[in-house]
């Protein structure tokens, strides 16, 4: 089958190669002439035989919308456009309407697989009219993983359903990554655990938490056991935000995915305005010490809580605290002022219970 492919970056370039290995003819266009097969969109359309199928693999938002508008003026009735980028599903409604005015078909296709898709295949989630999905099925079959079609491909529903499904997929991915990461930090902090990479690797077969993401975590730890010099600054592609917005719109409780998204936001803050406000309020209602930024950084240094995933090598882990013997970190933290109750952070209510009905260390 013949396909026009627009966008030959990390994923687009690999998709072209996988399709060619499967015997399909792919004509690729990219603004980088070193990887393009043709020089312009006009040349790409001219190189394809009608009825044409053109796959768009460019950044979401305006780049995709601009490409669709250009194709509307170049293609003919009966041609088909597939958007395989990470577009928001609401964009699909407008793209389908725009192309439909010229009787050009439209399919939205969420694609998962990243840089590994060339060899492993891509998970595909499509939305659109059945006749258009069927038209492109030879392309979908070549891109998806080997095995039963339903284990790597879904025609999820109407226009927008493909990108909506991919959006939820990425939201779940946020939560899974955050859970693995939190488990990593807890293992790293515990002095009796000496082989954290080995622990993750042991989970990769026969346990209920095994997954491809876990395999990738194992690979990362094999390359850098303590994640030395890895910044905790974490971007988000937008799909996690859209997932949470949809949860709010539809009234679906989504605490795990929401928390994982907000954790990424927190990773970008050198100083948290939220916690600055909390500190100021504690000073106002309880007369607790309000530290300067410099004093706070010194306390972080002393307690080994600079915010990195691995504050100290495993061999040098601080002895864990017990109820009868608080760690030096707890003692230092307590000196910063009492909790929101009447007792000190390290003390608690009479009889050993926490103050104010909450964890005494949570304030």
CSV table of C-alpha atoms in Angstrom, one decimal:
chain,number,residue,atom,x,y,z
A,1,UNK,CA,0.0,0.0,0.0
A,2,UNK,CA,1.1,3.6,-0.6
A,3,UNK,CA,1.3,6.2,2.2
A,4,UNK,CA,2.3,9.8,2.5
A,5,UNK,CA,3.9,10.5,5.9
A,6,UNK,CA,4.4,14.0,7.2
A,7,UNK,CA,6.8,14.4,10.0
A,8,UNK,CA,9.9,12.2,10.2
A,9,UNK,CA,11.2,12.8,13.7
A,10,UNK,CA,12.0,10.1,16.3
A,11,UNK,CA,8.7,8.3,15.9
A,12,UNK,CA,7.8,9.3,12.3
A,13,UNK,CA,11.1,8.2,11.0
A,14,UNK,CA,10.9,4.8,12.7
A,15,UNK,CA,7.4,4.4,11.5
A,16,UNK,CA,8.5,5.0,7.9
A,17,UNK,CA,11.2,2.3,8.3
A,18,UNK,CA,8.8,-0.2,9.8
A,19,UNK,CA,6.3,0.3,7.1
A,20,UNK,CA,8.9,-0.1,4.4
A,21,UNK,CA,10.2,-3.3,6.0
A,22,UNK,CA,6.6,-4.6,5.7
A,23,UNK,CA,6.6,-3.9,1.9
A,24,UNK,CA,4.7,-0.6,1.9
A,25,UNK,CA,5.6,2.4,-0.2
A,26,UNK,CA,6.1,5.4,2.0
A,27,UNK,CA,6.7,8.9,0.6
A,28,UNK,CA,7.9,11.1,3.5
A,29,UNK,CA,8.0,14.9,3.9
A,30,UNK,CA,9.8,16.8,6.7
A,31,UNK,CA,11.1,20.3,7.0
A,32,UNK,CA,14.5,18.7,7.5
A,33,UNK,CA,15.6,18.0,3.9
A,34,UNK,CA,18.2,15.4,5.1
A,35,UNK,CA,15.4,13.0,6.0
A,36,UNK,CA,12.7,14.0,3.5
A,37,UNK,CA,11.8,12.1,0.3
A,38,UNK,CA,10.2,15.1,-1.3
A,39,UNK,CA,10.7,18.9,-0.9
A,40,UNK,CA,7.1,20.1,-0.3
A,41,UNK,CA,3.7,19.0,0.7
A,42,UNK,CA,2.6,19.7,-2.9
A,43,UNK,CA,5.3,17.2,-4.1
A,44,UNK,CA,4.1,14.6,-1.6
A,45,UNK,CA,0.5,14.8,-2.8
A,46,UNK,CA,1.6,14.6,-6.5
A,47,UNK,CA,3.7,11.5,-5.7
A,48,UNK,CA,0.7,9.6,-4.4
A,49,UNK,CA,-2.0,7.9,-6.4
A,50,UNK,CA,-5.6,8.6,-5.7
A,51,UNK,CA,-7.3,7.8,-3.5
A,52,UNK,CA,-4.5,8.9,-1.3
A,53,UNK,CA,-3.8,8.2,2.4
A,54,UNK,CA,-1.7,10.8,4.2
A,55,UNK,CA,-0.5,10.2,7.8
A,56,UNK,CA,0.3,13.4,9.8
A,57,UNK,CA,3.0,12.9,12.5
A,58,UNK,CA,3.8,16.4,13.7
A,59,UNK,CA,3.6,18.2,17.1
A,60,UNK,CA,0.1,18.6,18.5
A,61,UNK,CA,-1.7,21.9,18.4
A,62,UNK,CA,-1.2,24.6,15.7
A,63,UNK,CA,1.5,22.6,13.7
A,64,UNK,CA,-1.1,19.8,13.2
A,65,UNK,CA,-4.0,22.2,12.5
A,66,UNK,CA,-1.9,24.1,10.0
A,67,UNK,CA,-0.9,20.8,8.3
A,68,UNK,CA,-4.5,19.7,8.1
A,69,UNK,CA,-5.6,23.0,6.6
A,70,UNK,CA,-2.9,22.8,4.0
A,71,UNK,CA,-3.9,19.2,3.1
A,72,UNK,CA,-7.5,20.3,2.7
A,73,UNK,CA,-6.4,22.5,-0.2
A,74,UNK,CA,-4.2,19.9,-1.8
A,75,UNK,CA,-6.2,16.7,-1.5
A,76,UNK,CA,-9.2,15.5,-3.4
A,77,UNK,CA,-12.6,13.9,-2.4
A,78,UNK,CA,-12.1,10.3,-1.4
A,79,UNK,CA,-8.6,10.9,0.0
A,80,UNK,CA,-7.9,10.2,3.7
A,81,UNK,CA,-5.9,12.0,6.4
A,82,UNK,CA,-4.8,10.3,9.6
A,83,UNK,CA,-3.6,12.3,12.6
A,84,UNK,CA,-1.2,10.1,14.5
A,85,UNK,CA,0.2,12.8,16.8
A,86,UNK,CA,-0.8,13.6,20.4
A,87,UNK,CA,-3.6,16.0,19.5
A,88,UNK,CA,-6.3,16.8,21.9
A,89,UNK,CA,-9.5,15.0,21.0
A,90,UNK,CA,-11.4,18.2,20.6
A,91,UNK,CA,-9.1,19.2,17.8
A,92,UNK,CA,-10.3,16.1,15.9
A,93,UNK,CA,-13.8,17.4,15.7
A,94,UNK,CA,-12.7,20.5,13.9
A,95,UNK,CA,-10.2,18.7,11.7
A,96,UNK,CA,-12.9,16.2,10.6
A,97,UNK,CA,-15.4,18.9,9.9
A,98,UNK,CA,-12.8,20.9,7.9
A,99,UNK,CA,-11.8,18.0,5.7
A,100,UNK,CA,-15.4,16.6,5.5
A,101,UNK,CA,-16.4,19.8,3.7
A,102,UNK,CA,-14.4,18.5,0.7
A,103,UNK,CA,-15.4,14.9,1.3
A,104,UNK,CA,-11.9,14.0,2.6
A,105,UNK,CA,-11.9,11.3,5.2
A,106,UNK,CA,-10.3,11.7,8.7
A,107,UNK,CA,-9.1,9.2,11.3
A,108,UNK,CA,-7.5,10.1,14.6
A,109,UNK,CA,-5.0,7.6,15.8
A,110,UNK,CA,-3.2,7.6,19.2
A,111,UNK,CA,0.2,5.9,18.9
A,112,UNK,CA,2.2,4.4,21.8
A,113,UNK,CA,5.5,2.8,21.6
A,114,UNK,CA,8.1,5.6,21.5
A,115,UNK,CA,11.6,4.9,20.2
A,116,UNK,CA,11.0,1.1,20.7
A,117,UNK,CA,8.2,0.9,18.2
A,118,UNK,CA,10.4,0.2,15.2
A,119,UNK,CA,11.3,-3.2,16.5
A,120,UNK,CA,8.4,-4.0,18.9
A,121,UNK,CA,5.5,-2.3,17.0
A,122,UNK,CA,3.2,0.4,18.1
A,123,UNK,CA,0.0,0.3,20.1
A,124,UNK,CA,-2.7,2.0,18.0
A,125,UNK,CA,-6.0,3.5,19.1
A,126,UNK,CA,-8.2,4.8,16.3
A,127,UNK,CA,-11.3,7.0,16.1
A,128,UNK,CA,-13.5,7.7,13.0
A,129,UNK,CA,-15.9,6.2,10.5
A,130,UNK,CA,-15.4,2.4,9.9
A,131,UNK,CA,-14.9,2.8,6.1
A,132,UNK,CA,-11.9,5.1,6.6
A,133,UNK,CA,-10.4,2.8,9.3
A,134,UNK,CA,-10.8,-0.2,7.0
A,135,UNK,CA,-9.2,1.7,4.2
A,136,UNK,CA,-6.0,2.2,6.2
A,137,UNK,CA,-6.0,-1.2,7.9
A,138,UNK,CA,-3.0,-2.6,6.0
A,139,UNK,CA,-1.0,0.3,7.4
A,140,UNK,CA,-2.3,-0.2,10.9
A,141,UNK,CA,-1.5,-4.0,10.7
A,142,UNK,CA,2.1,-3.2,9.6
A,143,UNK,CA,2.7,-0.7,12.5
A,144,UNK,CA,1.1,-2.7,15.4
A,145,UNK,CA,2.9,-5.4,17.3
A,146,UNK,CA,2.9,-9.0,15.9
A,147,UNK,CA,0.1,-11.2,17.2
A,148,UNK,CA,-3.7,-10.9,17.4
A,149,UNK,CA,-4.9,-7.5,16.0
A,150,UNK,CA,-7.0,-6.8,19.1
A,151,UNK,CA,-3.9,-7.0,21.3
A,152,UNK,CA,-2.3,-4.0,19.7
A,153,UNK,CA,-5.0,-2.1,17.8
A,154,UNK,CA,-8.5,-0.8,18.6
A,155,UNK,CA,-11.1,1.1,16.6
A,156,UNK,CA,-12.2,2.8,19.8
A,157,UNK,CA,-15.2,4.7,18.4
A,158,UNK,CA,-16.2,7.9,16.7
A,159,UNK,CA,-13.9,10.7,15.6
A,160,UNK,CA,-11.9,11.8,18.7
A,161,UNK,CA,-12.1,8.4,20.4
A,162,UNK,CA,-8.6,7.4,19.4
A,163,UNK,CA,-6.9,10.4,20.8
A,164,UNK,CA,-9.2,10.3,23.9
A,165,UNK,CA,-8.2,6.7,24.5
A,166,UNK,CA,-4.5,7.6,24.1
A,167,UNK,CA,-5.0,10.5,26.5
A,168,UNK,CA,-6.3,8.2,29.2
A,169,UNK,CA,-3.5,5.8,28.4
A,170,UNK,CA,-1.0,8.5,29.1
A,171,UNK,CA,-2.7,9.5,32.3
A,172,UNK,CA,-2.5,5.9,33.6
A,173,UNK,CA,1.2,6.0,32.6
A,174,UNK,CA,1.7,9.1,34.8
A,175,UNK,CA,0.3,7.2,37.8
A,176,UNK,CA,2.3,4.0,37.1
A,177,UNK,CA,5.6,5.9,36.8
A,178,UNK,CA,4.9,7.8,40.0
A,179,UNK,CA,4.2,4.6,41.9
A,180,UNK,CA,7.4,3.0,40.8
A,181,UNK,CA,9.4,6.2,41.6
A,182,UNK,CA,7.9,6.4,45.1
A,183,UNK,CA,8.8,2.8,45.7
A,184,UNK,CA,12.4,3.5,44.5
A,185,UNK,CA,12.8,6.4,46.9
A,186,UNK,CA,11.5,4.3,49.9
A,187,UNK,CA,13.9,1.5,49.1
A,188,UNK,CA,16.8,3.9,48.7
A,189,UNK,CA,16.1,5.5,52.1
A,190,UNK,CA,16.0,2.2,54.1
A,191,UNK,CA,19.4,1.3,55.5
A,192,UNK,CA,18.8,-2.5,55.5
A,193,UNK,CA,18.1,-2.6,51.7
A,194,UNK,CA,21.5,-2.8,49.9
A,195,UNK,CA,20.5,-3.8,46.3
A,196,UNK,CA,17.7,-1.5,45.0
A,197,UNK,CA,18.3,-2.3,41.3
A,198,UNK,CA,18.2,-6.0,42.2
A,199,UNK,CA,14.9,-5.5,44.0
A,200,UNK,CA,13.3,-3.9,40.9
A,201,UNK,CA,14.7,-6.6,38.7
A,202,UNK,CA,13.3,-9.4,40.9
A,203,UNK,CA,9.9,-7.9,40.4
A,204,UNK,CA,10.1,-8.2,36.6
A,205,UNK,CA,9.0,-11.8,36.5
A,206,UNK,CA,6.2,-13.5,38.3
A,207,UNK,CA,4.9,-10.5,40.3
A,208,UNK,CA,1.7,-8.5,40.0
A,209,UNK,CA,3.7,-5.3,39.4
A,210,UNK,CA,5.6,-6.5,36.4
A,211,UNK,CA,5.2,-4.3,33.2
A,212,UNK,CA,7.2,-2.8,30.4
A,213,UNK,CA,7.6,0.3,32.5
A,214,UNK,CA,9.1,-1.8,35.2
A,215,UNK,CA,11.5,-3.3,32.7
A,216,UNK,CA,12.6,0.2,31.6
A,217,UNK,CA,13.1,1.2,35.3
A,218,UNK,CA,15.4,-1.9,35.7
A,219,UNK,CA,17.3,-0.8,32.6
A,220,UNK,CA,17.7,2.8,34.0
A,221,UNK,CA,19.0,1.5,37.3
A,222,UNK,CA,21.4,-0.9,35.6
A,223,UNK,CA,22.8,2.1,33.8
A,224,UNK,CA,22.8,4.4,36.9
A,225,UNK,CA,22.1,2.6,40.1
A,226,UNK,CA,21.6,5.7,42.2
A,227,UNK,CA,20.4,8.0,39.4
A,228,UNK,CA,23.4,10.2,40.1
A,229,UNK,CA,23.2,13.6,38.4
A,230,UNK,CA,19.7,13.0,37.1
A,231,UNK,CA,17.6,16.2,37.5
A,232,UNK,CA,14.2,15.7,39.1
A,233,UNK,CA,12.7,18.4,36.8
A,234,UNK,CA,10.0,16.6,34.9
A,235,UNK,CA,7.9,18.0,32.0
A,236,UNK,CA,4.5,16.8,30.9
A,237,UNK,CA,3.2,16.5,27.4
A,238,UNK,CA,-0.2,17.9,28.1
A,239,UNK,CA,-2.2,14.6,28.0
A,240,UNK,CA,-2.0,14.2,31.8
A,241,UNK,CA,-3.6,17.6,32.2
A,242,UNK,CA,-6.3,16.8,29.7
A,243,UNK,CA,-7.1,13.6,31.5
A,244,UNK,CA,-7.5,15.4,34.8
A,245,UNK,CA,-9.6,18.1,33.2
A,246,UNK,CA,-11.9,15.3,31.7
A,247,UNK,CA,-12.2,13.7,35.1
A,248,UNK,CA,-13.4,17.0,36.6
A,249,UNK,CA,-15.8,17.5,33.7
A,250,UNK,CA,-17.3,14.0,34.0
A,251,UNK,CA,-17.2,13.8,37.8
A,252,UNK,CA,-14.8,10.9,37.8
A,253,UNK,CA,-12.6,10.6,41.0
A,254,UNK,CA,-9.0,10.4,39.9
A,255,UNK,CA,-6.7,10.9,42.9
A,256,UNK,CA,-3.8,8.8,41.7
A,257,UNK,CA,-3.4,10.4,38.2
A,258,UNK,CA,-4.1,13.9,39.6
A,259,UNK,CA,-1.4,13.5,42.3
A,260,UNK,CA,1.2,12.2,39.7
A,261,UNK,CA,0.5,15.2,37.5
A,262,UNK,CA,0.9,17.7,40.4
A,263,UNK,CA,4.1,15.9,41.4
A,264,UNK,CA,5.5,16.9,38.1
A,265,UNK,CA,4.5,20.5,38.6
A,266,UNK,CA,6.2,20.4,42.0
A,267,UNK,CA,9.4,19.0,40.5
A,268,UNK,CA,9.9,22.3,38.6
A,269,UNK,CA,9.8,24.6,41.6
A,270,UNK,CA,13.0,25.5,43.2
A,271,UNK,CA,11.0,27.1,46.0
A,272,UNK,CA,7.3,26.2,46.6
A,273,UNK,CA,5.0,29.2,47.0
A,274,UNK,CA,2.4,26.9,48.5
A,275,UNK,CA,4.7,25.8,51.3
A,276,UNK,CA,5.9,29.3,51.8
A,277,UNK,CA,2.3,30.3,52.6
A,278,UNK,CA,2.0,27.3,54.9
A,279,UNK,CA,5.1,28.4,56.8
A,280,UNK,CA,3.8,31.9,57.1
A,281,UNK,CA,0.4,30.8,58.4
A,282,UNK,CA,2.1,28.6,61.0
A,283,UNK,CA,4.0,31.6,62.1
A,284,UNK,CA,0.9,33.7,62.4
A,285,UNK,CA,-1.4,31.3,64.3
A,286,UNK,CA,1.1,29.5,66.4
A,287,UNK,CA,4.1,31.8,66.6
A,288,UNK,CA,6.2,29.1,65.1
A,289,UNK,CA,9.6,29.9,63.6
A,290,UNK,CA,9.4,31.2,60.0
A,291,UNK,CA,12.8,30.4,58.4
A,292,UNK,CA,14.5,32.3,55.7
A,293,UNK,CA,15.2,30.5,52.4
A,294,UNK,CA,18.9,30.1,53.4
A,295,UNK,CA,17.9,28.6,56.8
A,296,UNK,CA,15.5,26.2,55.0
A,297,UNK,CA,18.2,25.1,52.6
A,298,UNK,CA,20.6,24.5,55.5
A,299,UNK,CA,18.0,22.3,57.2
A,300,UNK,CA,17.5,20.4,54.0
A,301,UNK,CA,21.2,19.8,53.9
A,302,UNK,CA,21.4,18.6,57.5
A,303,UNK,CA,18.4,16.2,57.1
A,304,UNK,CA,19.5,14.9,53.7
A,305,UNK,CA,16.3,16.0,52.0
A,306,UNK,CA,17.5,18.2,49.2
A,307,UNK,CA,14.6,17.0,47.0
A,308,UNK,CA,16.7,14.6,44.9
A,309,UNK,CA,15.6,11.0,44.3
A,310,UNK,CA,18.8,9.8,46.0
A,311,UNK,CA,20.1,12.1,48.8
A,312,UNK,CA,23.0,9.8,49.7
A,313,UNK,CA,24.7,6.6,48.4
A,314,UNK,CA,23.0,3.4,49.6
A,315,UNK,CA,26.0,2.5,51.7
A,316,UNK,CA,25.7,5.7,53.6
A,317,UNK,CA,22.0,5.6,54.4
A,318,UNK,CA,21.0,7.2,57.7
A,319,UNK,CA,19.8,4.7,60.3
A,320,UNK,CA,16.1,4.5,60.2
A,321,UNK,CA,14.2,6.0,63.2
A,322,UNK,CA,12.1,3.9,65.6
A,323,UNK,CA,9.2,5.0,67.9
A,324,UNK,CA,11.6,5.0,70.8
A,325,UNK,CA,14.6,6.5,69.0
A,326,UNK,CA,13.9,9.3,66.6
A,327,UNK,CA,16.5,10.0,63.9
A,328,UNK,CA,18.6,13.1,63.8
A,329,UNK,CA,16.5,14.2,60.8
A,330,UNK,CA,13.4,14.2,63.0
A,331,UNK,CA,15.2,16.1,65.8
A,332,UNK,CA,16.4,18.7,63.4
A,333,UNK,CA,12.9,19.0,61.8
A,334,UNK,CA,11.4,19.4,65.2
A,335,UNK,CA,13.6,22.3,66.0
A,336,UNK,CA,11.9,24.2,63.1
A,337,UNK,CA,8.8,24.5,65.3
A,338,UNK,CA,5.8,22.5,66.5
A,339,UNK,CA,3.1,21.0,64.4
A,340,UNK,CA,-0.4,22.4,63.9
A,341,UNK,CA,-1.3,21.1,67.3
A,342,UNK,CA,-0.2,22.2,70.7
A,343,UNK,CA,2.6,19.7,71.1
A,344,UNK,CA,6.0,19.7,69.3
A,345,UNK,CA,6.5,17.9,66.0
A,346,UNK,CA,8.6,15.2,67.7
A,347,UNK,CA,6.4,14.8,70.8
A,348,UNK,CA,2.8,14.2,70.1
A,349,UNK,CA,-0.2,14.2,72.4
A,350,UNK,CA,-0.3,12.6,75.9
A,351,UNK,CA,-0.3,8.8,75.7
A,352,UNK,CA,1.8,8.8,72.5
A,353,UNK,CA,-1.0,9.8,70.0
A,354,UNK,CA,-0.4,12.6,67.4
A,355,UNK,CA,-1.6,16.1,68.0
A,356,UNK,CA,-4.7,17.6,66.4
A,357,UNK,CA,-5.9,14.2,65.3
A,358,UNK,CA,-3.3,14.2,62.4
A,359,UNK,CA,0.1,12.7,61.9
A,360,UNK,CA,2.4,14.8,64.1
A,361,UNK,CA,5.0,15.0,61.4
A,362,UNK,CA,2.7,16.1,58.6
A,363,UNK,CA,2.8,19.8,59.4
